[in-house]
């Protein structure tokens, strides 16, 4: 689950022409999670988890910097689960920063931007096994990744905006401690992996519409996929939908689009 | 907007988990047997100690489990395969039963909590969290019984027990028949007997595909915490003392003046790695080698006591716990 995404898309038509603006976004939603961590089990675990995400965006005339942090918490079960066992319960957190610059004149119906995303992601899970002695072990997966990102926007006027973004990490530092017994003794092992070893992508789609002079309502969807080719492969997918309120503050020198 | 919503719903409803993370592993019997064999081959820690030809066992058992093998037959095959390791921590749990190795035939672990309570103790209480039972063997000699290291809050329980035992000058800590549990709980109990840091063991994890691949030894230490007991301590152990309870014996052996009385422990010197099969069955096996501070391992053989007084069933049936009798003699000799 590493990386993440190029992100919440951009903005609004108004912001496309503002020279400086800042946005603060609060989002809540639900994620459909699927996990197959063969360090813990060959079984696939699925479930839903509520999520909360905060975002900050600084907009310039032709660039944008975004910082987001979020967390989701939930329980996943396998096809063989009965009476709640076996199960995976844990927290998934992420911090992402991306920088995008507009491509072309930015005056057409479709607007392109490209840049990069740096992301830190962490999953810490308790795996409860279905045995009579009640074995529960801790497993983790953490990554810091760098990804090129591309974004496509379609403004509709009246500050409505549809945008999609895609980021594919090329390099990452990953760690997957699989038992606290080992981690407490030897620390957390960290490895550098390239795109061939870590196959990941982050796709997001957002639709924003104004609800107040300085606030927009944002509906979003995001798909995060991560596969680590390892002795015991790790596969993770998250599909999330959320609703966000985005507050905008214009900076000095900004100008409103009409 | 309608198109966006339709797209989102389509993607979510597609439930493309199979596509994204892959389907569950195959549940055919040969594949599951192979998974267990390969997991053990890759992660088991005691191949150098156990007298077992793991490659040969692969040939034997893979010939016994065909694609049409019944679940019960598969369970028996996997259970038997794991039992060949002769390891207390090599287990299989299935709806058809559980497999666990309790040492070679002829080993006995004689103990009766009823005899101790009825014939030896003058009073008998349970600790607040229920982990310990304690009382007095004599006005100056206390007794703490730890039946398991499963559970939590052993530290607070020890503090209460020591306070209510009222400053006894000798204390018998009984871990006979204690099958283990969490090392953390064993540490919480032993922490009441030590000052400073006591290295009680070294642990190595299997770390690579070769059967000799291990991490460097890691020193395991117990540190003082909670109420400190400074009197004479005697630990009772026997062949039913396993795993975390053996770690406890190792911890207590570092305390000056402690005497271990009874029989050798069971000999389970590995931390288990737990895994699942695609049909939900659970199995585990040792992934570490634990050594005493002098470098000796005790897997299969156990930790020898300072004073060897194994239990005796005949005496026990007559109401006499000869191991506890010996511990009492040691305690009385230590008292002025």
Short mmCIF file of N, CA, C and O in Angstrom, two decimals, chain B residues 123-232:
data_model
loop_
_atom_site.label_atom_id
_atom_site.label_comp_id
_atom_site.label_asym_id
_atom_site.label_seq_id
_atom_site.Cartn_x
_atom_site.Cartn_y
_atom_site.Cartn_z
N UNK B 123 -2.85 -21.22 53.84
CA UNK B 123 -3.85 -20.31 53.28
C UNK B 123 -3.69 -20.31 51.76
O UNK B 123 -2.67 -20.77 51.24
N UNK B 124 -4.67 -19.79 51.05
CA UNK B 124 -4.70 -20.00 49.60
C UNK B 124 -5.54 -18.90 48.99
O UNK B 124 -6.71 -18.75 49.30
N UNK B 125 -4.94 -18.07 48.15
CA UNK B 125 -5.68 -16.97 47.52
C UNK B 125 -5.37 -16.91 46.03
O UNK B 125 -4.33 -17.40 45.60
N UNK B 126 -6.25 -16.28 45.32
CA UNK B 126 -6.01 -16.02 43.90
C UNK B 126 -5.67 -14.54 43.74
O UNK B 126 -6.17 -13.69 44.48
N UNK B 127 -4.80 -14.24 42.79
CA UNK B 127 -4.43 -12.86 42.53
C UNK B 127 -5.57 -12.13 41.83
O UNK B 127 -6.46 -12.76 41.27
N UNK B 128 -5.56 -10.81 41.84
CA UNK B 128 -6.70 -10.05 41.30
C UNK B 128 -7.05 -10.38 39.86
O UNK B 128 -8.22 -10.44 39.50
N UNK B 129 -6.05 -10.60 39.02
CA UNK B 129 -6.34 -10.90 37.61
C UNK B 129 -6.38 -12.40 37.34
O UNK B 129 -6.49 -12.82 36.19
N UNK B 130 -6.25 -13.19 38.39
CA UNK B 130 -6.41 -14.63 38.26
C UNK B 130 -5.24 -15.39 37.68
O UNK B 130 -5.35 -16.59 37.41
N UNK B 131 -4.10 -14.73 37.53
CA UNK B 131 -2.95 -15.41 36.93
C UNK B 131 -2.19 -16.28 37.93
O UNK B 131 -1.52 -17.23 37.52
N UNK B 132 -2.27 -15.94 39.18
CA UNK B 132 -1.47 -16.61 40.20
C UNK B 132 -2.38 -17.11 41.32
O UNK B 132 -3.45 -16.55 41.57
N UNK B 133 -1.88 -18.16 42.01
CA UNK B 133 -2.48 -18.56 43.27
C UNK B 133 -1.33 -18.60 44.28
O UNK B 133 -0.23 -19.05 43.94
N UNK B 134 -1.60 -18.16 45.47
CA UNK B 134 -0.50 -18.05 46.41
C UNK B 134 -0.98 -18.28 47.84
O UNK B 134 -2.17 -18.20 48.14
N UNK B 135 -0.02 -18.59 48.70
CA UNK B 135 -0.31 -18.82 50.10
C UNK B 135 0.98 -19.06 50.86
O UNK B 135 2.08 -18.77 50.35
N UNK B 136 0.85 -19.60 52.07
CA UNK B 136 2.02 -19.85 52.91
C UNK B 136 2.21 -21.35 53.12
O UNK B 136 1.25 -22.07 53.41
N UNK B 137 3.45 -21.79 52.96
CA UNK B 137 3.83 -23.16 53.32
C UNK B 137 4.23 -23.21 54.79
O UNK B 137 4.17 -24.27 55.42
N UNK B 138 4.69 -22.10 55.30
CA UNK B 138 5.07 -21.92 56.70
C UNK B 138 5.04 -20.42 56.93
O UNK B 138 4.95 -19.64 55.97
N UNK B 139 5.09 -19.99 58.19
CA UNK B 139 4.99 -18.54 58.42
C UNK B 139 6.03 -17.73 57.65
O UNK B 139 5.73 -16.61 57.21
N UNK B 140 7.20 -18.29 57.43
CA UNK B 140 8.27 -17.55 56.75
C UNK B 140 8.46 -17.99 55.31
O UNK B 140 9.39 -17.53 54.64
N UNK B 141 7.65 -18.93 54.84
CA UNK B 141 7.87 -19.49 53.50
C UNK B 141 6.58 -19.33 52.68
O UNK B 141 5.53 -19.89 53.02
N UNK B 142 6.70 -18.57 51.62
CA UNK B 142 5.54 -18.35 50.76
C UNK B 142 5.56 -19.29 49.55
O UNK B 142 6.56 -19.97 49.25
N UNK B 143 4.42 -19.33 48.88
CA UNK B 143 4.28 -20.21 47.72
C UNK B 143 3.45 -19.47 46.67
O UNK B 143 2.40 -18.90 46.99
N UNK B 144 3.96 -19.45 45.45
CA UNK B 144 3.21 -18.85 44.34
C UNK B 144 3.11 -19.89 43.23
O UNK B 144 4.13 -20.43 42.78
N UNK B 145 1.89 -20.15 42.81
CA UNK B 145 1.65 -21.12 41.74
C UNK B 145 1.31 -20.36 40.45
O UNK B 145 0.42 -19.50 40.45
N UNK B 146 2.04 -20.68 39.37
CA UNK B 146 1.77 -20.05 38.06
C UNK B 146 1.43 -21.17 37.09
O UNK B 146 2.33 -21.83 36.55
N UNK B 147 0.15 -21.43 36.85
CA UNK B 147 -0.22 -22.57 36.00
C UNK B 147 0.03 -22.33 34.52
O UNK B 147 0.18 -23.28 33.75
N UNK B 148 0.05 -21.07 34.09
CA UNK B 148 0.27 -20.75 32.67
C UNK B 148 0.79 -19.33 32.56
O UNK B 148 0.55 -18.50 33.45
N UNK B 149 1.48 -19.04 31.46
CA UNK B 149 1.87 -17.67 31.18
C UNK B 149 0.99 -17.06 30.09
O UNK B 149 1.34 -16.05 29.50
N UNK B 150 -0.14 -17.67 29.83
CA UNK B 150 -1.15 -17.03 28.99
C UNK B 150 -1.85 -15.97 29.82
O UNK B 150 -1.97 -16.10 31.05
N UNK B 151 -2.37 -14.95 29.17
CA UNK B 151 -3.11 -13.92 29.89
C UNK B 151 -2.35 -12.61 29.92
O UNK B 151 -1.43 -12.38 29.13
N UNK B 152 -2.73 -11.78 30.86
CA UNK B 152 -2.09 -10.47 30.97
C UNK B 152 -2.11 -10.01 32.42
O UNK B 152 -2.73 -10.66 33.27
N UNK B 153 -1.44 -8.92 32.70
CA UNK B 153 -1.39 -8.30 34.03
C UNK B 153 -0.70 -9.19 35.06
O UNK B 153 -1.10 -9.24 36.23
N UNK B 154 0.33 -9.90 34.65
CA UNK B 154 1.09 -10.73 35.60
C UNK B 154 1.88 -9.85 36.57
O UNK B 154 2.07 -10.22 37.73
N UNK B 155 2.35 -8.70 36.10
CA UNK B 155 3.12 -7.82 36.98
C UNK B 155 2.30 -7.33 38.15
O UNK B 155 2.70 -7.50 39.32
N UNK B 156 1.14 -6.72 37.91
CA UNK B 156 0.30 -6.31 39.04
C UNK B 156 -0.10 -7.47 39.93
O UNK B 156 -0.16 -7.32 41.16
N UNK B 157 -0.34 -8.63 39.36
CA UNK B 157 -0.68 -9.79 40.18
C UNK B 157 0.48 -10.17 41.10
O UNK B 157 0.27 -10.52 42.27
N UNK B 158 1.70 -10.10 40.57
CA UNK B 158 2.87 -10.42 41.40
C UNK B 158 3.01 -9.43 42.54
O UNK B 158 3.32 -9.80 43.68
N UNK B 159 2.79 -8.15 42.24
CA UNK B 159 2.93 -7.14 43.29
C UNK B 159 1.94 -7.40 44.42
O UNK B 159 2.27 -7.29 45.60
N UNK B 160 0.72 -7.75 44.06
CA UNK B 160 -0.29 -8.04 45.09
C UNK B 160 0.10 -9.29 45.88
O UNK B 160 0.02 -9.31 47.12
N UNK B 161 0.53 -10.32 45.18
CA UNK B 161 0.89 -11.57 45.86
C UNK B 161 2.04 -11.34 46.84
O UNK B 161 1.99 -11.80 47.99
N UNK B 162 3.06 -10.63 46.41
CA UNK B 162 4.21 -10.39 47.29
C UNK B 162 3.80 -9.55 48.50
O UNK B 162 4.26 -9.79 49.62
N UNK B 163 2.94 -8.59 48.27
CA UNK B 163 2.51 -7.75 49.39
C UNK B 163 1.70 -8.57 50.39
O UNK B 163 1.91 -8.49 51.60
N UNK B 164 0.82 -9.41 49.88
CA UNK B 164 -0.06 -10.16 50.79
C UNK B 164 0.65 -11.34 51.44
O UNK B 164 0.19 -11.86 52.45
N UNK B 165 1.77 -11.76 50.85
CA UNK B 165 2.55 -12.82 51.51
C UNK B 165 3.34 -12.26 52.68
O UNK B 165 3.93 -13.02 53.46
N UNK B 166 3.39 -10.96 52.78
CA UNK B 166 3.89 -10.33 54.00
C UNK B 166 5.37 -10.49 54.27
O UNK B 166 5.76 -10.79 55.40
N UNK B 167 6.18 -10.35 53.30
CA UNK B 167 7.62 -10.33 53.54
C UNK B 167 8.20 -11.67 53.97
O UNK B 167 9.07 -11.72 54.86
N UNK B 168 7.74 -12.74 53.37
CA UNK B 168 8.31 -14.06 53.67
C UNK B 168 9.79 -14.07 53.31
O UNK B 168 10.22 -13.40 52.37
N UNK B 169 10.56 -14.88 54.05
CA UNK B 169 12.00 -14.90 53.82
C UNK B 169 12.41 -15.95 52.78
O UNK B 169 13.54 -15.95 52.30
N UNK B 170 11.51 -16.84 52.48
CA UNK B 170 11.76 -17.80 51.39
C UNK B 170 10.47 -17.93 50.58
O UNK B 170 9.36 -17.85 51.13
N UNK B 171 10.63 -18.09 49.30
CA UNK B 171 9.47 -18.13 48.42
C UNK B 171 9.64 -19.24 47.38
O UNK B 171 10.66 -19.29 46.69
N UNK B 172 8.64 -20.12 47.29
CA UNK B 172 8.64 -21.18 46.29
C UNK B 172 7.75 -20.74 45.14
O UNK B 172 6.58 -20.42 45.34
N UNK B 173 8.32 -20.70 43.94
CA UNK B 173 7.55 -20.34 42.74
C UNK B 173 7.39 -21.61 41.91
O UNK B 173 8.38 -22.19 41.45
N UNK B 174 6.17 -22.03 41.72
CA UNK B 174 5.88 -23.35 41.14
C UNK B 174 5.39 -23.20 39.70
O UNK B 174 4.28 -22.71 39.46
N UNK B 175 6.21 -23.62 38.73
CA UNK B 175 5.80 -23.60 37.32
C UNK B 175 5.75 -25.03 36.76
O UNK B 175 5.86 -25.23 35.56
N UNK B 176 5.55 -26.00 37.62
CA UNK B 176 5.39 -27.38 37.14
C UNK B 176 4.10 -27.46 36.32
O UNK B 176 3.06 -26.91 36.70
N UNK B 177 4.18 -28.11 35.20
CA UNK B 177 2.99 -28.26 34.35
C UNK B 177 2.59 -26.99 33.63
O UNK B 177 1.55 -26.95 32.97
N UNK B 178 3.40 -25.96 33.73
CA UNK B 178 3.10 -24.70 33.04
C UNK B 178 3.54 -24.84 31.58
O UNK B 178 4.72 -24.92 31.27
N UNK B 179 2.56 -24.89 30.67
CA UNK B 179 2.85 -25.14 29.26
C UNK B 179 3.33 -23.94 28.49
O UNK B 179 3.57 -24.03 27.28
N UNK B 180 3.47 -22.79 29.15
CA UNK B 180 4.00 -21.61 28.47
C UNK B 180 2.95 -20.55 28.26
O UNK B 180 1.96 -20.47 28.99
N UNK B 181 3.16 -19.75 27.25
CA UNK B 181 2.29 -18.60 26.97
C UNK B 181 3.14 -17.47 26.43
O UNK B 181 3.91 -17.68 25.49
N UNK B 182 3.04 -16.33 27.05
CA UNK B 182 3.77 -15.17 26.56
C UNK B 182 5.05 -14.95 27.36
O UNK B 182 5.03 -14.91 28.60
N UNK B 183 6.16 -14.79 26.64
CA UNK B 183 7.41 -14.45 27.32
C UNK B 183 7.29 -13.16 28.10
O UNK B 183 7.96 -12.97 29.11
N UNK B 184 6.47 -12.26 27.61
CA UNK B 184 6.29 -10.98 28.28
C UNK B 184 5.78 -11.20 29.70
O UNK B 184 6.22 -10.56 30.66
N UNK B 185 4.86 -12.14 29.86
CA UNK B 185 4.33 -12.42 31.20
C UNK B 185 5.41 -13.05 32.08
O UNK B 185 5.50 -12.74 33.27
N UNK B 186 6.22 -13.93 31.50
CA UNK B 186 7.31 -14.52 32.27
C UNK B 186 8.28 -13.43 32.72
O UNK B 186 8.77 -13.44 33.86
N UNK B 187 8.56 -12.49 31.84
CA UNK B 187 9.44 -11.37 32.20
C UNK B 187 8.84 -10.55 33.34
O UNK B 187 9.56 -10.12 34.24
N UNK B 188 7.53 -10.33 33.28
CA UNK B 188 6.89 -9.52 34.32
C UNK B 188 7.00 -10.17 35.69
O UNK B 188 7.09 -9.48 36.71
N UNK B 189 6.97 -11.50 35.73
CA UNK B 189 7.13 -12.19 37.02
C UNK B 189 8.59 -12.15 37.46
O UNK B 189 8.91 -11.77 38.59
N UNK B 190 9.49 -12.52 36.56
CA UNK B 190 10.92 -12.56 36.92
C UNK B 190 11.45 -11.19 37.29
O UNK B 190 12.41 -11.07 38.08
N UNK B 191 10.84 -10.14 36.73
CA UNK B 191 11.30 -8.77 37.02
C UNK B 191 11.20 -8.42 38.49
O UNK B 191 11.86 -7.48 38.95
N UNK B 192 10.41 -9.18 39.26
CA UNK B 192 10.27 -8.92 40.71
C UNK B 192 11.40 -9.53 41.52
O UNK B 192 11.43 -9.38 42.74
N UNK B 193 12.30 -10.24 40.85
CA UNK B 193 13.37 -10.94 41.58
C UNK B 193 14.76 -10.40 41.24
O UNK B 193 15.74 -10.84 41.82
N UNK B 194 14.87 -9.52 40.28
CA UNK B 194 16.19 -9.09 39.81
C UNK B 194 16.43 -7.63 40.12
O UNK B 194 15.50 -6.84 40.27
N UNK B 195 17.69 -7.30 40.22
CA UNK B 195 18.09 -5.90 40.27
C UNK B 195 19.00 -5.67 39.06
O UNK B 195 19.79 -6.53 38.72
N UNK B 196 18.85 -4.55 38.42
CA UNK B 196 19.66 -4.28 37.23
C UNK B 196 19.20 -5.12 36.06
O UNK B 196 18.03 -5.50 35.96
N UNK B 197 20.12 -5.42 35.17
CA UNK B 197 19.80 -6.17 33.96
C UNK B 197 20.45 -7.55 34.02
O UNK B 197 21.64 -7.66 34.29
N UNK B 198 19.68 -8.58 33.77
CA UNK B 198 20.20 -9.95 33.78
C UNK B 198 19.98 -10.56 32.40
O UNK B 198 18.83 -10.76 31.98
N UNK B 199 21.05 -10.88 31.69
CA UNK B 199 20.92 -11.59 30.42
C UNK B 199 20.68 -13.06 30.73
O UNK B 199 21.47 -13.71 31.40
N UNK B 200 19.54 -13.57 30.24
CA UNK B 200 19.17 -14.94 30.60
C UNK B 200 19.21 -15.90 29.42
O UNK B 200 19.15 -17.12 29.60
N UNK B 201 19.31 -15.37 28.20
CA UNK B 201 19.30 -16.26 27.03
C UNK B 201 19.78 -15.50 25.81
O UNK B 201 19.88 -14.26 25.82
N UNK B 202 20.07 -16.27 24.76
CA UNK B 202 20.36 -15.68 23.44
C UNK B 202 19.42 -16.33 22.43
O UNK B 202 19.17 -17.54 22.48
N UNK B 203 18.92 -15.51 21.54
CA UNK B 203 17.93 -15.98 20.56
C UNK B 203 18.44 -15.69 19.15
O UNK B 203 18.97 -14.61 18.89
N UNK B 204 18.29 -16.67 18.27
CA UNK B 204 18.59 -16.47 16.85
C UNK B 204 17.36 -16.86 16.03
O UNK B 204 16.74 -17.88 16.29
N UNK B 205 17.03 -16.05 15.04
CA UNK B 205 15.91 -16.33 14.13
C UNK B 205 16.43 -16.96 12.85
O UNK B 205 17.46 -16.54 12.32
N UNK B 206 15.72 -17.92 12.33
CA UNK B 206 16.00 -18.42 10.98
C UNK B 206 15.81 -17.25 10.02
O UNK B 206 14.77 -16.59 10.05
N UNK B 207 16.81 -17.01 9.18
CA UNK B 207 16.76 -15.77 8.40
C UNK B 207 16.94 -15.95 6.90
O UNK B 207 16.99 -14.96 6.17
N UNK B 208 17.05 -17.17 6.41
CA UNK B 208 17.26 -17.33 4.98
C UNK B 208 16.86 -18.71 4.51
O UNK B 208 16.45 -19.56 5.30
N UNK B 209 16.99 -18.94 3.20
CA UNK B 209 16.52 -20.22 2.65
C UNK B 209 17.37 -21.42 3.07
O UNK B 209 16.84 -22.53 3.15
N UNK B 210 18.66 -21.20 3.32
CA UNK B 210 19.49 -22.33 3.75
C UNK B 210 19.17 -22.66 5.20
O UNK B 210 18.89 -21.77 6.00
N UNK B 211 19.23 -23.93 5.52
CA UNK B 211 18.82 -24.34 6.85
C UNK B 211 19.77 -23.87 7.94
O UNK B 211 19.45 -23.97 9.13
N UNK B 212 20.89 -23.34 7.54
CA UNK B 212 21.83 -22.78 8.51
C UNK B 212 21.82 -21.26 8.55
O UNK B 212 22.69 -20.65 9.18
N UNK B 213 20.86 -20.64 7.88
CA UNK B 213 20.79 -19.17 7.86
C UNK B 213 20.09 -18.67 9.12
O UNK B 213 18.90 -18.93 9.33
N UNK B 214 20.83 -17.91 9.92
CA UNK B 214 20.26 -17.37 11.15
C UNK B 214 20.72 -15.93 11.36
O UNK B 214 21.79 -15.53 10.88
N UNK B 215 19.92 -15.19 12.09
CA UNK B 215 20.34 -13.86 12.52
C UNK B 215 21.44 -14.02 13.58
O UNK B 215 21.60 -15.09 14.16
N UNK B 216 22.18 -12.95 13.84
CA UNK B 216 23.16 -13.02 14.94
C UNK B 216 22.42 -13.24 16.26
O UNK B 216 21.24 -12.86 16.39
N UNK B 217 23.10 -13.82 17.25
CA UNK B 217 22.44 -14.02 18.55
C UNK B 217 22.03 -12.68 19.17
O UNK B 217 22.79 -11.72 19.12
N UNK B 218 20.86 -12.68 19.71
CA UNK B 218 20.37 -11.47 20.38
C UNK B 218 20.23 -11.77 21.86
O UNK B 218 19.58 -12.74 22.26
N UNK B 219 20.86 -10.92 22.68
CA UNK B 219 20.81 -11.13 24.13
C UNK B 219 19.42 -10.80 24.66
O UNK B 219 18.90 -9.71 24.41
N UNK B 220 18.85 -11.73 25.39
CA UNK B 220 17.56 -11.51 26.03
C UNK B 220 17.81 -11.17 27.49
O UNK B 220 18.55 -11.88 28.17
N UNK B 221 17.21 -10.11 27.97
CA UNK B 221 17.50 -9.66 29.33
C UNK B 221 16.21 -9.39 30.10
O UNK B 221 15.18 -9.05 29.51
N UNK B 222 16.29 -9.58 31.39
CA UNK B 222 15.18 -9.23 32.27
C UNK B 222 15.65 -8.08 33.15
O UNK B 222 16.80 -8.05 33.60
N UNK B 223 14.77 -7.12 33.35
CA UNK B 223 15.09 -5.93 34.13
C UNK B 223 14.12 -5.83 35.31
O UNK B 223 12.95 -6.21 35.19
N UNK B 224 14.60 -5.25 36.38
CA UNK B 224 13.75 -5.10 37.55
C UNK B 224 12.52 -4.24 37.22
O UNK B 224 12.61 -3.24 36.51
N UNK B 225 11.40 -4.61 37.81
CA UNK B 225 10.18 -3.81 37.71
C UNK B 225 9.27 -4.20 38.87
O UNK B 225 9.25 -5.35 39.30
N UNK B 226 8.53 -3.24 39.37
CA UNK B 226 7.54 -3.51 40.40
C UNK B 226 8.14 -3.81 41.75
O UNK B 226 9.27 -3.39 42.07
N UNK B 227 7.37 -4.55 42.58
CA UNK B 227 7.84 -4.91 43.92
C UNK B 227 9.05 -5.82 43.80
O UNK B 227 9.05 -6.75 42.99
N UNK B 228 10.06 -5.57 44.61
CA UNK B 228 11.28 -6.39 44.54
C UNK B 228 11.29 -7.40 45.67
O UNK B 228 11.18 -7.02 46.85
N UNK B 229 11.44 -8.67 45.33
CA UNK B 229 11.57 -9.71 46.35
C UNK B 229 13.04 -10.04 46.52
O UNK B 229 13.72 -10.42 45.56
N UNK B 230 13.54 -9.92 47.75
CA UNK B 230 14.98 -10.10 47.97
C UNK B 230 15.30 -11.33 48.81
O UNK B 230 16.46 -11.58 49.12
N UNK B 231 14.28 -12.09 49.21
CA UNK B 231 14.53 -13.29 50.01
C UNK B 231 15.01 -14.45 49.15
O UNK B 231 15.33 -14.29 47.96
N UNK B 232 15.06 -15.62 49.75
CA UNK B 232 15.50 -16.83 49.05
C UNK B 232 14.36 -17.32 48.13
O UNK B 232 13.22 -17.45 48.57
#
